[in-house]
mmCIF file of C-alpha atoms in Angstrom:
data_model
loop_
_atom_site.group_PDB
_atom_site.id
_atom_site.type_symbol
_atom_site.label_atom_id
_atom_site.label_comp_id
_atom_site.label_asym_id
_atom_site.label_seq_id
_atom_site.Cartn_x
_atom_site.Cartn_y
_atom_site.Cartn_z
ATOM 1 C CA UNK A 1 -26.517 29.344 62.383
ATOM 2 C CA UNK A 2 -28.131 26.116 61.307
ATOM 3 C CA UNK A 3 -31.526 25.285 62.788
ATOM 4 C CA UNK A 4 -33.577 22.107 62.636
ATOM 5 C CA UNK A 5 -36.733 24.208 63.043
ATOM 6 C CA UNK A 6 -36.230 26.846 60.367
ATOM 7 C CA UNK A 7 -34.589 26.299 56.987
ATOM 8 C CA UNK A 8 -33.916 29.840 55.784
ATOM 9 C CA UNK A 9 -32.190 28.707 52.621
ATOM 10 C CA UNK A 10 -35.184 26.561 51.639
ATOM 11 C CA UNK A 11 -37.587 29.450 52.269
ATOM 12 C CA UNK A 12 -35.578 31.796 50.082
ATOM 13 C CA UNK A 13 -35.271 29.178 47.354
ATOM 14 C CA UNK A 14 -39.020 28.473 47.564
ATOM 15 C CA UNK A 15 -39.877 32.160 47.271
ATOM 16 C CA UNK A 16 -37.587 32.457 44.267
ATOM 17 C CA UNK A 17 -39.146 29.403 42.624
ATOM 18 C CA UNK A 18 -42.668 30.727 43.268
ATOM 19 C CA UNK A 19 -41.766 34.084 41.729
ATOM 20 C CA UNK A 20 -40.189 32.428 38.686
ATOM 21 C CA UNK A 21 -43.212 30.125 38.254
ATOM 22 C CA UNK A 22 -45.563 33.107 38.464
ATOM 23 C CA UNK A 23 -43.581 34.990 35.810
ATOM 24 C CA UNK A 24 -43.407 31.855 33.694
ATOM 25 C CA UNK A 25 -47.181 31.389 33.856
ATOM 26 C CA UNK A 26 -47.651 35.031 32.862
ATOM 27 C CA UNK A 27 -45.242 34.667 29.946
ATOM 28 C CA UNK A 28 -46.911 31.471 28.732
ATOM 29 C CA UNK A 29 -50.330 33.157 28.925
ATOM 30 C CA UNK A 30 -49.081 36.102 26.877
ATOM 31 C CA UNK A 31 -47.699 33.774 24.227
ATOM 32 C CA UNK A 32 -50.779 31.559 24.052
ATOM 33 C CA UNK A 33 -53.256 34.468 23.913
ATOM 34 C CA UNK A 34 -51.092 36.901 21.955
ATOM 35 C CA UNK A 35 -51.988 39.585 24.508
ATOM 36 C CA UNK A 36 -49.745 41.095 27.149
ATOM 37 C CA UNK A 37 -52.744 43.005 28.575
ATOM 38 C CA UNK A 38 -55.586 40.525 28.898
ATOM 39 C CA UNK A 39 -57.489 42.239 31.664
ATOM 40 C CA UNK A 40 -57.598 45.211 34.007
ATOM 41 C CA UNK A 41 -55.320 43.439 36.495
ATOM 42 C CA UNK A 42 -52.490 43.331 33.928
ATOM 43 C CA UNK A 43 -52.458 47.103 33.393
ATOM 44 C CA UNK A 44 -55.616 48.944 34.354
ATOM 45 C CA UNK A 45 -54.803 52.195 32.502
ATOM 46 C CA UNK A 46 -53.841 50.522 29.225
ATOM 47 C CA UNK A 47 -56.759 48.103 29.472
ATOM 48 C CA UNK A 48 -59.259 50.957 29.947
ATOM 49 C CA UNK A 49 -57.835 52.923 27.005
ATOM 50 C CA UNK A 50 -57.821 49.857 24.764
ATOM 51 C CA UNK A 51 -61.449 49.034 25.616
ATOM 52 C CA UNK A 52 -62.545 52.575 24.766
ATOM 53 C CA UNK A 53 -60.691 52.359 21.465
ATOM 54 C CA UNK A 54 -62.152 48.928 20.716
ATOM 55 C CA UNK A 55 -65.614 50.397 21.287
ATOM 56 C CA UNK A 56 -64.842 53.188 18.825
ATOM 57 C CA UNK A 57 -63.497 50.653 16.325
ATOM 58 C CA UNK A 58 -66.731 48.672 16.546
ATOM 59 C CA UNK A 59 -68.722 51.875 16.014
ATOM 60 C CA UNK A 60 -66.633 52.843 12.981
ATOM 61 C CA UNK A 61 -67.135 49.380 11.502
ATOM 62 C CA UNK A 62 -70.879 50.035 11.743
ATOM 63 C CA UNK A 63 -70.281 53.377 10.023
ATOM 64 C CA UNK A 64 -68.497 51.516 7.231
ATOM 65 C CA UNK A 65 -71.548 49.288 6.805
ATOM 66 C CA UNK A 66 -73.733 52.393 6.605
ATOM 67 C CA UNK A 67 -71.440 53.954 4.009
ATOM 68 C CA UNK A 68 -71.417 50.742 1.981
ATOM 69 C CA UNK A 69 -75.217 50.716 1.969
ATOM 70 C CA UNK A 70 -75.414 54.403 1.088
ATOM 71 C CA UNK A 71 -72.807 54.124 -1.661
ATOM 72 C CA UNK A 72 -74.639 51.166 -3.177
ATOM 73 C CA UNK A 73 -77.949 53.061 -3.132
ATOM 74 C CA UNK A 74 -76.432 56.179 -4.701
ATOM 75 C CA UNK A 75 -74.488 54.033 -7.169
ATOM 76 C CA UNK A 76 -77.714 52.452 -8.426
ATOM 77 C CA UNK A 77 -79.329 55.882 -8.795
ATOM 78 C CA UNK A 78 -76.255 57.251 -10.569
ATOM 79 C CA UNK A 79 -76.136 54.345 -13.002
ATOM 80 C CA UNK A 80 -79.854 54.680 -13.667
ATOM 81 C CA UNK A 81 -79.625 58.415 -14.342
ATOM 82 C CA UNK A 82 -76.639 57.974 -16.627
ATOM 83 C CA UNK A 83 -78.621 55.408 -18.612
ATOM 84 C CA UNK A 84 -81.512 57.863 -18.836
ATOM 85 C CA UNK A 85 -79.087 60.459 -20.237
ATOM 86 C CA UNK A 86 -77.972 57.992 -22.929
ATOM 87 C CA UNK A 87 -81.595 57.183 -23.770
ATOM 88 C CA UNK A 88 -82.438 60.880 -24.093
ATOM 89 C CA UNK A 89 -79.474 61.371 -26.404
ATOM 90 C CA UNK A 90 -80.849 58.586 -28.599
ATOM 91 C CA UNK A 91 -84.247 60.293 -28.569
ATOM 92 C CA UNK A 92 -82.673 63.574 -29.623
ATOM 93 C CA UNK A 93 -81.012 61.816 -32.553
ATOM 94 C CA UNK A 94 -84.382 60.390 -33.573
ATOM 95 C CA UNK A 95 -86.018 63.812 -33.486
ATOM 96 C CA UNK A 96 -83.234 65.275 -35.621
ATOM 97 C CA UNK A 97 -84.166 62.812 -38.342
ATOM 98 C CA UNK A 98 -87.825 63.772 -37.879
ATOM 99 C CA UNK A 99 -87.204 67.333 -38.990
ATOM 100 C CA UNK A 100 -87.319 66.191 -42.604
ATOM 101 C CA UNK A 101 -90.725 66.134 -44.242
ATOM 102 C CA UNK A 102 -90.233 62.896 -46.176
ATOM 103 C CA UNK A 103 -89.731 60.541 -43.208
ATOM 104 C CA UNK A 104 -92.098 58.239 -41.414
ATOM 105 C CA UNK A 105 -92.956 60.418 -38.422
ATOM 106 C CA UNK A 106 -95.289 57.775 -37.050
ATOM 107 C CA UNK A 107 -92.455 55.245 -36.869
ATOM 108 C CA UNK A 108 -90.138 57.761 -35.262
ATOM 109 C CA UNK A 109 -92.833 58.596 -32.701
ATOM 110 C CA UNK A 110 -93.242 54.877 -31.984
ATOM 111 C CA UNK A 111 -89.500 54.654 -31.339
ATOM 112 C CA UNK A 112 -89.682 57.717 -29.099
ATOM 113 C CA UNK A 113 -92.569 56.142 -27.180
ATOM 114 C CA UNK A 114 -90.475 53.031 -26.613
ATOM 115 C CA UNK A 115 -87.652 55.195 -25.325
ATOM 116 C CA UNK A 116 -90.048 56.938 -22.913
ATOM 117 C CA UNK A 117 -91.166 53.554 -21.619
ATOM 118 C CA UNK A 118 -87.526 52.575 -21.211
ATOM 119 C CA UNK A 119 -86.926 55.658 -19.064
ATOM 120 C CA UNK A 120 -90.020 54.883 -16.986
ATOM 121 C CA UNK A 121 -88.744 51.353 -16.468
ATOM 122 C CA UNK A 122 -85.315 52.634 -15.416
ATOM 123 C CA UNK A 123 -86.895 54.945 -12.854
ATOM 124 C CA UNK A 124 -88.948 52.179 -11.271
ATOM 125 C CA UNK A 125 -86.051 49.712 -11.333
ATOM 126 C CA UNK A 126 -83.377 51.950 -9.810
ATOM 127 C CA UNK A 127 -84.142 50.716 -6.307
ATOM 128 C CA UNK A 128 -81.785 49.325 -3.684
ATOM 129 C CA UNK A 129 -83.286 47.675 -0.630
ATOM 130 C CA UNK A 130 -86.435 49.753 -0.974
ATOM 131 C CA UNK A 131 -84.700 53.091 -1.523
ATOM 132 C CA UNK A 132 -85.092 54.776 -4.919
ATOM 133 C CA UNK A 133 -83.430 58.157 -5.335
ATOM 134 C CA UNK A 134 -84.844 58.535 -8.851
ATOM 135 C CA UNK A 135 -88.328 58.644 -7.341
ATOM 136 C CA UNK A 136 -88.610 61.281 -4.630
ATOM 137 C CA UNK A 137 -92.035 59.933 -3.795
ATOM 138 C CA UNK A 138 -90.322 56.737 -2.649
ATOM 139 C CA UNK A 139 -87.147 58.257 -1.199
ATOM 140 C CA UNK A 140 -87.191 61.991 -0.608
ATOM 141 C CA UNK A 141 -83.805 61.958 1.118
ATOM 142 C CA UNK A 142 -81.184 59.373 2.012
ATOM 143 C CA UNK A 143 -79.223 60.093 5.190
ATOM 144 C CA UNK A 144 -75.974 58.141 5.443
ATOM 145 C CA UNK A 145 -74.010 57.974 8.696
ATOM 146 C CA UNK A 146 -70.491 59.116 7.845
ATOM 147 C CA UNK A 147 -68.981 59.232 11.338
ATOM 148 C CA UNK A 148 -69.742 58.812 15.027
ATOM 149 C CA UNK A 149 -71.670 62.102 15.100
ATOM 150 C CA UNK A 150 -75.166 61.003 14.125
ATOM 151 C CA UNK A 151 -76.353 64.627 13.995
ATOM 152 C CA UNK A 152 -74.315 65.311 10.843
ATOM 153 C CA UNK A 153 -75.095 62.610 8.275
ATOM 154 C CA UNK A 154 -74.254 62.723 4.585
ATOM 155 C CA UNK A 155 -77.580 63.537 2.945
ATOM 156 C CA UNK A 156 -78.496 62.727 -0.649
ATOM 157 C CA UNK A 157 -81.740 64.213 -1.969
ATOM 158 C CA UNK A 158 -84.014 62.129 -4.161
ATOM 159 C CA UNK A 159 -85.305 63.602 -7.428
ATOM 160 C CA UNK A 160 -88.655 63.467 -9.181
ATOM 161 C CA UNK A 161 -87.347 62.052 -12.464
ATOM 162 C CA UNK A 162 -90.858 61.552 -13.789
ATOM 163 C CA UNK A 163 -91.607 65.274 -13.467
ATOM 164 C CA UNK A 164 -88.151 66.415 -14.579
ATOM 165 C CA UNK A 165 -87.917 64.092 -17.582
ATOM 166 C CA UNK A 166 -91.019 62.121 -18.563
ATOM 167 C CA UNK A 167 -93.681 64.801 -18.039
ATOM 168 C CA UNK A 168 -91.645 67.423 -19.882
ATOM 169 C CA UNK A 169 -91.697 65.292 -23.033
ATOM 170 C CA UNK A 170 -95.456 65.615 -23.484
ATOM 171 C CA UNK A 171 -95.664 66.285 -27.211
ATOM 172 C CA UNK A 172 -96.196 63.623 -29.862
ATOM 173 C CA UNK A 173 -93.906 63.990 -32.887
ATOM 174 C CA UNK A 174 -95.531 64.785 -36.225
ATOM 175 C CA UNK A 175 -94.520 66.565 -39.397
ATOM 176 C CA UNK A 176 -95.021 70.033 -37.912
ATOM 177 C CA UNK A 177 -93.654 70.036 -34.378
ATOM 178 C CA UNK A 178 -90.159 68.497 -34.524
ATOM 179 C CA UNK A 179 -88.606 71.685 -33.124
ATOM 180 C CA UNK A 180 -90.969 71.722 -30.144
ATOM 181 C CA UNK A 181 -90.303 68.034 -29.387
ATOM 182 C CA UNK A 182 -86.569 68.698 -29.696
ATOM 183 C CA UNK A 183 -86.828 71.537 -27.156
ATOM 184 C CA UNK A 184 -88.668 69.273 -24.711
ATOM 185 C CA UNK A 185 -86.092 66.512 -25.035
ATOM 186 C CA UNK A 186 -83.176 68.910 -24.637
ATOM 187 C CA UNK A 187 -84.799 70.346 -21.496
ATOM 188 C CA UNK A 188 -85.274 66.844 -20.097
ATOM 189 C CA UNK A 189 -81.718 65.949 -21.097
ATOM 190 C CA UNK A 190 -80.345 68.985 -19.277
ATOM 191 C CA UNK A 191 -82.253 68.012 -16.137
ATOM 192 C CA UNK A 192 -81.039 64.419 -16.365
ATOM 193 C CA UNK A 193 -77.413 65.468 -16.851
ATOM 194 C CA UNK A 194 -77.648 67.756 -13.820
ATOM 195 C CA UNK A 195 -79.096 64.987 -11.648
ATOM 196 C CA UNK A 196 -76.499 62.490 -12.899
ATOM 197 C CA UNK A 197 -73.714 64.918 -11.973
ATOM 198 C CA UNK A 198 -75.219 65.409 -8.498
ATOM 199 C CA UNK A 199 -75.432 61.673 -7.891
ATOM 200 C CA UNK A 200 -71.892 61.224 -9.186
ATOM 201 C CA UNK A 201 -70.592 63.832 -6.759
ATOM 202 C CA UNK A 202 -72.488 62.200 -3.886
ATOM 203 C CA UNK A 203 -71.075 58.807 -4.854
ATOM 204 C CA UNK A 204 -67.537 60.225 -4.823
ATOM 205 C CA UNK A 205 -68.095 61.806 -1.426
ATOM 206 C CA UNK A 206 -69.331 58.530 0.049
ATOM 207 C CA UNK A 207 -66.397 56.664 -1.490
ATOM 208 C CA UNK A 208 -63.907 59.170 -0.051
ATOM 209 C CA UNK A 209 -65.546 58.920 3.372
ATOM 210 C CA UNK A 210 -65.407 55.110 3.189
ATOM 211 C CA UNK A 211 -61.672 55.241 2.488
ATOM 212 C CA UNK A 212 -61.108 57.670 5.351
ATOM 213 C CA UNK A 213 -63.102 55.588 7.853
ATOM 214 C CA UNK A 214 -61.308 52.428 6.699
ATOM 215 C CA UNK A 215 -57.885 54.032 7.206
ATOM 216 C CA UNK A 216 -58.958 55.497 10.552
ATOM 217 C CA UNK A 217 -60.183 52.094 11.736
ATOM 218 C CA UNK A 218 -56.936 50.444 10.657
ATOM 219 C CA UNK A 219 -54.913 53.079 12.521
ATOM 220 C CA UNK A 220 -56.954 52.562 15.674
ATOM 221 C CA UNK A 221 -56.520 48.783 15.438
ATOM 222 C CA UNK A 222 -52.775 49.306 15.091
ATOM 223 C CA UNK A 223 -52.806 51.534 18.155
ATOM 224 C CA UNK A 224 -54.678 48.967 20.247
ATOM 225 C CA UNK A 225 -52.299 46.268 19.034
ATOM 226 C CA UNK A 226 -49.268 48.310 20.066
ATOM 227 C CA UNK A 227 -50.717 48.769 23.553
ATOM 228 C CA UNK A 228 -51.996 45.288 24.281
ATOM 229 C CA UNK A 229 -50.471 42.676 21.964
ATOM 230 C CA UNK A 230 -47.531 40.507 22.940
ATOM 231 C CA UNK A 231 -44.140 41.165 21.393
ATOM 232 C CA UNK A 232 -43.576 37.547 20.381
ATOM 233 C CA UNK A 233 -39.792 37.871 19.912
ATOM 234 C CA UNK A 234 -39.400 39.415 23.349
ATOM 235 C CA UNK A 235 -41.796 36.915 24.930
ATOM 236 C CA UNK A 236 -39.914 33.983 23.393
ATOM 237 C CA UNK A 237 -36.596 35.188 24.816
ATOM 238 C CA UNK A 238 -38.213 35.870 28.200
ATOM 239 C CA UNK A 239 -39.788 32.393 28.259
ATOM 240 C CA UNK A 240 -36.425 30.724 27.612
ATOM 241 C CA UNK A 241 -34.784 32.758 30.380
ATOM 242 C CA UNK A 242 -37.564 31.944 32.852
ATOM 243 C CA UNK A 243 -37.363 28.242 32.047
ATOM 244 C CA UNK A 244 -33.656 28.367 32.854
ATOM 245 C CA UNK A 245 -34.339 30.281 36.068
ATOM 246 C CA UNK A 246 -36.958 27.689 37.020
ATOM 247 C CA UNK A 247 -34.473 24.847 36.601
ATOM 248 C CA UNK A 248 -31.889 26.679 38.714
ATOM 249 C CA UNK A 249 -34.468 27.526 41.379
ATOM 250 C CA UNK A 250 -35.488 23.866 41.623
ATOM 251 C CA UNK A 251 -31.843 22.859 42.038
ATOM 252 C CA UNK A 252 -31.355 25.555 44.669
ATOM 253 C CA UNK A 253 -34.388 24.339 46.600
ATOM 254 C CA UNK A 254 -33.135 20.758 46.396
ATOM 255 C CA UNK A 255 -29.751 21.758 47.841
ATOM 256 C CA UNK A 256 -31.401 23.816 50.585
ATOM 257 C CA UNK A 257 -33.607 20.881 51.569
ATOM 258 C CA UNK A 258 -30.564 18.585 51.795
ATOM 259 C CA UNK A 259 -28.643 20.845 54.195
ATOM 260 C CA UNK A 260 -30.482 19.802 57.414
ATOM 261 C CA UNK A 261 -29.588 16.175 56.800
ATOM 262 C CA UNK A 262 -25.900 17.050 57.300
ATOM 263 C CA UNK A 263 -26.664 17.819 60.945
ATOM 264 C CA UNK A 264 -27.006 14.114 61.589
ATOM 265 C CA UNK A 265 -23.259 13.728 61.115
ATOM 266 C CA UNK A 266 -22.673 15.956 64.168
ATOM 267 C CA UNK A 267 -24.405 13.473 66.440
ATOM 268 C CA UNK A 268 -22.589 10.327 65.347
#
């Protein structure tokens, strides 16, 4: 039945066009933003999960900053202690030459004194942003956040290098005490090597944790992307199809709107 009051064909065509336009707007938004889930209304469950994961990602990025800071601090201490080890080895070589009776012990002692001052300078200079693990009086312990559990940080203990190295070497070299000075230096060298090894192990641990957190963060970002990002190939094909549907829907609506005008021919 054809009615001049109700155009059923036009209503159907209009509903179809509205639906196509809505889908087309959604597809264009996904392409322009790169996201198929932009808000809770798009997919509440996926949106909620993605936001929780994004929060964790942000937290892990802060952990990475903490690990970078900690690794830099430990790296400075490790480099400083390794340089102290090399300086002590040089001092040991000097004392070996001082065992002989016909050498200038005063000159050797002057060289040893310079080496001691070098070690003192290294200790005071091995600081990073106010933290100095070679001086336990300045930094007794460095706690580095290695994960989201703040109750279990990676702790690196500072050492009293002055007591373990400088103070031990209290004797002044002369013609009679080369053996005693040698013993002091070897004791200090053993302490320094032990501390250098400890710092090296701590540096490796922080580096390993940094790599793990970096990989974990990348995996989480990939997971969020898989849940919320637009598949551009699929969206492109969908957009083309919807554009075609829109054109056909417009034509259908045009035809439906023309149908009532044919009724005029019945009354001629």
